[in-house]
């Protein structure tokens, strides 16, 4: 009966990791289970070992972190607590002027730290990225890491909190120590997870400890490493956490001109300029993020490839499907904007906005007569 309970617990633990998409952790846990079952359930142990032999190596992603210390593990499960991220960003982030200048400043301070040292200063060691989903907070962290040629270590607080509740404080401290041990960038992703769960009575003690750990760490983070944190809900953060960060960068939703630049990258020259300009405006009217734009282009590329259609036409029709959900008044405004500023044909504007050519013409006449 006891054995059954342990098995059930292992199953739940495994399911949690698998559903969170943590393939690496799943493998580590399976290795541990294979060892444990070798005494009690030999057939299962052998079957697991056979599967593991076929799976890709588990240690590869943890190599080359530029840190001699072993990667921190959860005490009980032995799964790694940190996700090293070696990917150079696939796209160059398109940043608003204020975000670009903040990001450049972070990089410059490190690339030319000798100047700062001469003046008795050190580079900023912590920054908080605040903004809605899909506007480039994680992308900017990756980009900074690749510009500074430092390993990026990602600690996803939402998964750490859910998997290891009760031991979160200790686990986080281990990760922070690891990141401090050699030059690196640690990204605390989804920092608001800590704040969001505050109302949950049972977890208050644990959260208080966690916030204390974080506050201490932000305060004495070494300037050899950079601590970045990202959150969607700046307002939910404890003001004490917020205040500690040396730099706070607000990532706004993109404007049409920025969406246009991003679309250029996503489409890789496969769609005409006037179509991309129109799509960028249409997305901006809908309050879309960069990742919304990226999702649209990826879906359109697939559809265009299957239908053997030009990407531009497919994009227009798919974006049109979204635009038609907007209120009529907004669609008319978008239609007039496109006809007037981009010399896009009224037929195309009609296809994208669903506003009839008669309506477009009469509104234009009305605007002209009003001067
Ligand atoms: N500034 C940007 N320039 C170009 N593409 C971007 C930008 N921001 C986001 N994207 C696209 O959207 C995808 C998701 O972006 P990212 O993961 O950086 O968003 P995020 O702000 O971290 O969102 P979340 O709050 O959901 O974590 C990127 O992989 C990229 O394709
Ligand atoms: Mg992110």
Coordinates of C-alpha atoms and ligand atoms in Angstrom, one line a residue:
X1 CA 0.0 0.0 0.0
X2 CA 2.9 2.3 0.9
X3 CA 4.6 1.4 -2.3
X4 CA 1.4 2.3 -4.2
X5 CA 1.3 5.7 -2.6
X6 CA 4.9 6.4 -3.5
X7 CA 4.2 5.3 -7.1
X8 CA 1.2 7.6 -7.3
X9 CA 3.2 10.5 -6.0
X10 CA 5.9 9.8 -8.6
X11 CA 3.3 9.7 -11.3
X12 CA 1.8 13.1 -10.2
X13 CA 5.3 14.6 -10.0
X14 CA 6.1 13.4 -13.5
X15 CA 2.9 14.6 -14.9
X16 CA 3.4 18.0 -13.5
X17 CA 6.8 18.4 -15.1
X18 CA 5.7 16.9 -18.4
X19 CA 2.7 19.2 -18.6
X20 CA 4.9 22.2 -17.9
X21 CA 7.0 21.1 -20.9
X22 CA 10.1 20.6 -18.8
X23 CA 11.6 17.7 -20.9
X24 CA 15.0 18.0 -19.3
X25 CA 13.6 17.6 -15.8
X26 CA 11.4 14.7 -16.9
X27 CA 14.5 12.8 -18.0
X28 CA 16.3 13.5 -14.7
X29 CA 13.4 12.3 -12.7
X30 CA 13.0 9.2 -14.8
X31 CA 16.6 8.3 -14.2
X32 CA 16.0 8.6 -10.5
X33 CA 12.9 6.5 -10.7
X34 CA 14.7 3.8 -12.7
X35 CA 17.3 3.5 -10.0
X36 CA 14.7 3.5 -7.3
X37 CA 12.5 0.8 -8.9
X38 CA 15.4 -1.4 -9.6
X39 CA 14.9 -2.9 -6.2
X40 CA 11.1 -2.9 -6.0
X41 CA 9.9 -3.2 -9.5
X42 CA 12.7 -4.5 -11.8
X43 CA 10.6 -4.7 -15.0
X44 CA 9.5 -1.1 -14.8
X45 CA 13.1 0.0 -14.0
X46 CA 14.4 -1.9 -17.1
X47 CA 11.7 -0.4 -19.3
X48 CA 12.5 3.1 -18.1
X49 CA 16.3 2.6 -18.7
X50 CA 15.6 1.4 -22.2
X51 CA 13.6 4.5 -22.9
X52 CA 16.2 6.7 -21.4
X53 CA 18.9 5.2 -23.6
X54 CA 17.0 6.2 -26.7
X55 CA 16.3 9.8 -25.4
X56 CA 18.7 12.6 -26.2
X57 CA 21.5 13.2 -23.6
X58 CA 20.4 15.0 -20.5
X59 CA 23.6 16.7 -19.6
X60 CA 24.2 18.5 -22.9
X61 CA 22.1 21.7 -22.1
X62 CA 23.9 22.2 -18.8
X63 CA 27.4 22.3 -20.2
X64 CA 29.3 25.4 -21.1
X65 CA 27.6 27.7 -18.7
X66 CA 30.9 29.2 -17.8
X67 CA 30.3 28.1 -14.2
X68 CA 32.4 25.3 -12.6
X69 CA 29.8 24.7 -9.9
X70 CA 27.2 21.9 -10.4
X71 CA 23.8 23.2 -11.5
X72 CA 21.6 23.6 -8.4
X73 CA 19.1 20.8 -7.9
X74 CA 16.0 20.4 -5.9
X75 CA 16.9 18.4 -2.8
X76 CA 14.2 15.7 -3.1
X77 CA 13.6 15.4 -6.8
X78 CA 17.1 16.1 -8.0
X79 CA 15.8 18.1 -10.9
X80 CA 17.7 21.2 -12.1
X81 CA 16.2 24.4 -10.7
X82 CA 17.5 26.5 -13.5
X83 CA 17.1 26.6 -17.3
X84 CA 20.2 27.7 -19.1
X85 CA 19.3 29.5 -22.3
X86 CA 21.9 29.5 -25.0
X87 CA 19.8 30.7 -27.8
X88 CA 20.8 33.8 -29.5
X89 CA 17.5 35.6 -30.3
X90 CA 16.1 34.6 -33.7
X91 CA 14.9 38.2 -34.3
X92 CA 16.5 41.5 -33.4
X93 CA 14.1 43.1 -31.0
X94 CA 12.4 46.2 -32.3
X95 CA 12.4 48.6 -29.4
X96 CA 10.8 52.0 -28.7
X97 CA 13.2 54.8 -28.2
X98 CA 13.0 54.8 -24.5
X99 CA 13.4 51.0 -24.2
X100 CA 16.3 51.0 -26.6
X101 CA 18.1 53.7 -24.7
X102 CA 17.6 51.8 -21.4
X103 CA 18.9 48.5 -22.9
X104 CA 21.8 50.2 -24.6
X105 CA 22.8 51.9 -21.3
X106 CA 22.7 48.5 -19.5
X107 CA 25.0 47.0 -22.1
X108 CA 27.3 50.0 -22.4
X109 CA 27.9 50.1 -18.7
X110 CA 29.2 46.6 -18.8
X111 CA 31.1 46.8 -22.1
X112 CA 32.9 49.9 -20.8
X113 CA 33.0 49.2 -17.1
X114 CA 36.6 50.3 -16.9
X115 CA 35.5 53.9 -17.4
X116 CA 33.0 53.5 -14.6
X117 CA 35.6 52.0 -12.3
X118 CA 38.0 54.9 -13.0
X119 CA 35.2 57.2 -11.8
X120 CA 34.7 55.0 -8.7
X121 CA 31.4 53.5 -10.1
X122 CA 30.1 50.1 -10.9
X123 CA 27.6 49.0 -13.6
X124 CA 23.9 48.6 -12.7
X125 CA 23.5 45.1 -11.4
X126 CA 19.7 44.8 -11.5
X127 CA 16.9 45.8 -13.8
X128 CA 13.1 45.1 -13.9
X129 CA 11.3 44.8 -17.2
X130 CA 7.6 45.6 -16.9
X131 CA 5.0 45.3 -19.7
X132 CA 2.1 43.3 -21.2
X133 CA 2.7 39.8 -22.7
X134 CA 4.6 39.5 -26.0
X135 CA 6.3 42.8 -26.1
X136 CA 9.9 41.6 -25.9
X137 CA 10.9 41.4 -22.2
X138 CA 12.3 37.9 -22.5
X139 CA 13.7 38.6 -26.0
X140 CA 15.5 41.7 -24.7
X141 CA 17.1 39.7 -21.9
X142 CA 18.4 37.2 -24.5
X143 CA 19.6 40.0 -26.7
X144 CA 21.5 41.6 -23.8
X145 CA 23.0 38.3 -22.9
X146 CA 24.2 37.7 -26.5
X147 CA 25.5 41.3 -26.8
X148 CA 27.5 40.9 -23.5
X149 CA 28.5 37.3 -24.4
X150 CA 27.3 36.1 -21.0
X151 CA 25.3 32.9 -20.2
X152 CA 21.6 33.6 -19.6
X153 CA 20.1 31.6 -16.8
X154 CA 16.3 31.6 -16.7
X155 CA 14.4 30.9 -13.5
X156 CA 10.8 30.7 -14.2
X157 CA 9.2 31.6 -10.9
X158 CA 5.8 30.3 -11.8
X159 CA 7.1 26.8 -12.3
X160 CA 9.4 26.9 -9.3
X161 CA 6.5 28.1 -7.1
X162 CA 4.1 25.4 -8.3
X163 CA 6.5 22.5 -8.3
X164 CA 8.3 23.1 -5.1
X165 CA 5.9 24.9 -2.8
X166 CA 7.2 24.7 0.7
X167 CA 10.8 24.6 -0.3
X168 CA 10.7 27.6 -2.7
X169 CA 12.8 29.9 -0.5
X170 CA 15.7 27.4 -0.2
X171 CA 15.5 26.6 -3.9
X172 CA 15.6 30.1 -5.0
X173 CA 18.5 30.9 -2.7
X174 CA 20.5 28.1 -4.3
X175 CA 19.8 29.4 -7.8
X176 CA 20.8 32.9 -6.8
X177 CA 24.0 31.7 -5.3
X178 CA 24.8 29.8 -8.4
X179 CA 24.2 32.8 -10.6
X180 CA 26.4 35.0 -8.4
X181 CA 29.3 32.6 -8.5
X182 CA 30.5 33.6 -12.0
X183 CA 29.6 36.3 -14.5
X184 CA 26.2 35.6 -15.9
X185 CA 22.7 37.1 -16.4
X186 CA 20.0 35.7 -14.3
X187 CA 16.4 36.3 -15.5
X188 CA 13.7 35.9 -12.9
X189 CA 10.8 35.4 -15.3
X190 CA 7.2 36.0 -14.2
X191 CA 8.2 37.8 -11.0
X192 CA 4.5 38.7 -10.4
X193 CA 3.8 35.1 -9.6
X194 CA 5.3 35.9 -6.2
X195 CA 2.9 38.8 -5.7
X196 CA -0.2 37.3 -7.3
X197 CA -0.4 34.4 -4.8
X198 CA -0.3 36.7 -1.8
X199 CA -4.1 36.3 -1.0
X200 CA -3.8 32.6 -0.6
X201 CA -3.8 32.2 3.1
X202 CA -1.9 28.9 3.3
X203 CA 1.0 30.2 1.4
X204 CA 1.5 33.5 3.0
X205 CA 4.3 32.4 5.3
X206 CA 6.2 30.9 2.4
X207 CA 5.7 34.0 0.3
X208 CA 6.9 36.3 3.0
X209 CA 10.1 34.2 3.3
X210 CA 10.5 34.3 -0.5
X211 CA 10.1 38.1 -0.7
X212 CA 12.7 38.5 2.1
X213 CA 15.1 36.2 0.2
X214 CA 14.6 38.2 -3.0
X215 CA 15.0 41.6 -1.3
X216 CA 18.3 40.6 0.3
X217 CA 19.6 39.3 -3.0
X218 CA 18.7 42.3 -5.1
X219 CA 20.4 44.5 -2.5
X220 CA 23.7 42.8 -2.7
X221 CA 23.8 41.4 -6.1
X222 CA 27.5 41.5 -7.3
X223 CA 28.2 43.8 -10.3
X224 CA 30.0 40.9 -12.0
X225 CA 26.5 39.4 -12.8
X226 CA 23.3 41.0 -13.9
X227 CA 20.0 40.3 -12.3
X228 CA 17.0 40.9 -14.7
X229 CA 13.4 40.3 -13.7
X230 CA 10.3 40.4 -15.9
X231 CA 6.7 41.0 -15.0
X232 CA 3.3 41.6 -16.7
X233 CA 1.8 43.1 -13.6
X234 CA 4.0 45.8 -12.2
X235 CA 1.1 47.0 -10.0
X236 CA 0.9 43.6 -8.2
X237 CA 4.6 43.7 -7.1
X238 CA 5.4 44.5 -3.6
X239 CA 6.7 48.1 -3.6
X240 CA 9.7 47.0 -1.6
X241 CA 10.7 44.6 -4.4
X242 CA 10.1 47.3 -7.0
X243 CA 12.2 49.9 -5.3
X244 CA 15.2 47.6 -5.0
X245 CA 15.8 47.4 -8.8
X246 CA 18.4 49.9 -10.0
X247 CA 16.8 50.2 -13.4
X248 CA 13.1 49.9 -14.3
X249 CA 12.2 49.6 -18.0
X250 CA 8.6 49.9 -19.2
X251 CA 7.9 47.9 -22.3
X252 CA 4.9 49.5 -24.0
X253 CA 2.6 47.9 -26.6
X254 CA 4.2 48.5 -30.1
X255 CA 3.0 51.3 -32.4
X256 CA 2.3 50.7 -36.1
X257 CA 5.8 51.8 -37.1
X258 CA 7.4 49.3 -34.8
X259 CA 5.1 46.5 -35.8
X260 CA 6.0 47.3 -39.4
X261 CA 9.7 46.8 -38.7
X262 CA 9.0 43.5 -36.9
X263 CA 6.8 42.3 -39.7
X264 CA 9.7 42.9 -42.1
X265 CA 11.8 40.5 -40.1
X266 CA 9.1 37.9 -39.7
X267 CA 8.2 37.9 -43.4
X268 CA 11.8 37.7 -44.7
X269 CA 11.0 39.7 -47.8
X270 CA 8.2 37.5 -48.9
X271 CA 5.4 40.1 -48.7
X272 CA 5.1 43.5 -50.5
X273 CA 5.8 46.6 -48.6
X274 CA 2.3 48.2 -48.9
X275 CA 0.7 45.0 -47.5
X276 CA 3.0 45.0 -44.5
X277 CA 2.3 48.7 -43.8
X278 CA -1.4 48.0 -43.9
X279 CA -1.2 45.0 -41.7
X280 CA 0.9 46.9 -39.2
X281 CA -1.7 49.6 -39.0
X282 CA -4.5 47.1 -38.6
X283 CA -2.7 45.3 -35.9
X284 CA -1.9 48.5 -34.1
X285 CA -5.6 49.5 -34.1
X286 CA -6.3 46.2 -32.4
X287 CA -3.7 46.8 -29.7
X288 CA -1.7 43.8 -30.8
X289 CA 1.6 42.8 -29.3
X290 CA 4.7 41.7 -31.3
X291 CA 4.0 38.1 -30.5
X292 CA 0.4 38.5 -31.9
X293 CA 2.0 39.8 -35.1
X294 CA 4.5 36.9 -35.1
X295 CA 1.7 34.4 -34.6
X296 CA -0.3 35.9 -37.5
X297 CA 2.7 35.7 -39.8
X298 CA 3.6 32.1 -38.8
X299 CA 0.0 31.0 -39.4
X300 CA -0.2 32.8 -42.7
X301 CA 3.1 31.3 -43.9
X302 CA 1.8 27.9 -43.3
X303 CA -1.5 28.6 -44.9
X304 CA 0.2 30.2 -47.9
X305 CA 2.5 27.3 -48.4
X306 CA -0.3 24.7 -48.3
X307 CA -2.5 26.7 -50.7
X308 CA 0.5 27.7 -52.9
X309 CA -0.7 31.4 -52.5
X310 CA 1.4 34.5 -52.2
X311 CA 2.1 35.3 -48.5
X312 CA 0.9 39.0 -48.9
X313 CA -2.6 37.9 -50.1
X314 CA -2.9 35.3 -47.3
X315 CA -1.8 37.8 -44.7
X316 CA -4.3 40.3 -45.9
X317 CA -7.2 37.8 -45.8
X318 CA -6.2 36.5 -42.4
X319 CA -5.7 39.9 -40.9
X320 CA -9.0 40.9 -42.5
X321 CA -10.7 38.1 -40.5
X322 CA -9.4 39.7 -37.3
X323 CA -10.2 43.3 -38.3
X324 CA -13.8 42.4 -39.1
X325 CA -14.3 41.7 -35.4
X326 CA -13.7 45.4 -34.6
X327 CA -16.6 47.8 -34.1
X328 CA -17.7 49.5 -37.4
X329 CA -16.5 53.0 -36.4
X330 CA -13.0 51.7 -35.9
X331 CA -13.0 49.8 -39.2
X332 CA -14.0 52.9 -41.0
X333 CA -11.3 54.9 -39.4
X334 CA -8.7 52.3 -40.3
X335 CA -10.1 52.2 -43.9
X336 CA -9.8 56.0 -44.3
X337 CA -6.4 56.0 -42.8
X338 CA -5.1 53.4 -45.2
X339 CA -6.7 54.9 -48.3
X340 CA -5.4 58.4 -47.4
X341 CA -1.9 57.7 -46.2
X342 CA -0.7 54.7 -48.1
X343 CA -2.3 55.0 -51.5
X344 CA -3.6 51.5 -51.1
X345 CA -6.4 50.8 -53.6
X346 CA -9.9 51.1 -52.3
X347 CA -10.5 47.5 -53.3
X348 CA -7.8 46.2 -51.1
X349 CA -8.8 48.4 -48.2
X350 CA -12.3 47.0 -48.6
X351 CA -11.0 43.4 -48.5
X352 CA -9.0 44.2 -45.3
X353 CA -11.6 46.2 -43.4
X354 CA -14.9 44.9 -44.7
X355 CA -16.0 48.6 -45.2
X356 CA -17.7 49.0 -48.6
X357 CA -16.1 51.1 -51.3
X358 CA -19.2 53.3 -51.3
X359 CA -18.9 54.1 -47.6
X360 CA -15.1 54.8 -48.0
X361 CA -15.8 57.2 -50.9
X362 CA -18.6 59.0 -49.1
X363 CA -16.7 59.4 -45.9
X364 CA -13.7 60.7 -47.9
X365 CA -15.9 63.3 -49.6
X366 CA -17.4 64.3 -46.3
X367 CA -13.9 64.8 -44.8
X368 CA -12.8 66.8 -47.8
X369 CA -15.8 69.1 -47.7
X370 CA -15.2 69.7 -44.1
X371 CA -11.6 70.7 -45.0
Ligands
LIG1 N1 10.5 43.9 -29.5 C1 10.3 42.9 -30.3 N2 10.7 42.9 -31.6 C2 10.5 41.9 -32.4 N3 9.8 40.8 -32.1 C3 9.3 40.7 -30.8 C4 9.5 41.7 -29.9 N4 8.9 41.4 -28.7 C5 8.4 40.2 -28.9 N5 8.6 39.7 -30.2 C6 8.2 38.4 -30.7 O1 7.3 37.9 -29.8 C7 7.8 36.7 -29.2 C8 7.6 36.7 -27.7 O2 8.3 37.7 -27.1 P1 8.8 37.7 -25.6 O3 8.8 36.3 -25.1 O4 10.0 38.4 -25.5 O5 7.6 38.4 -24.9 P2 7.5 38.8 -23.3 O6 7.4 40.3 -23.2 O7 8.6 38.2 -22.6 O8 6.1 38.2 -23.0 P3 5.6 37.5 -21.6 O9 5.2 38.5 -20.7 O10 4.4 36.7 -22.1 O11 6.7 36.6 -21.1 C9 9.3 36.8 -29.6 O12 9.9 35.5 -29.7 C10 9.3 37.5 -30.9 O13 9.0 36.6 -31.9
LIG2 MG1 8.6 36.6 -21.2

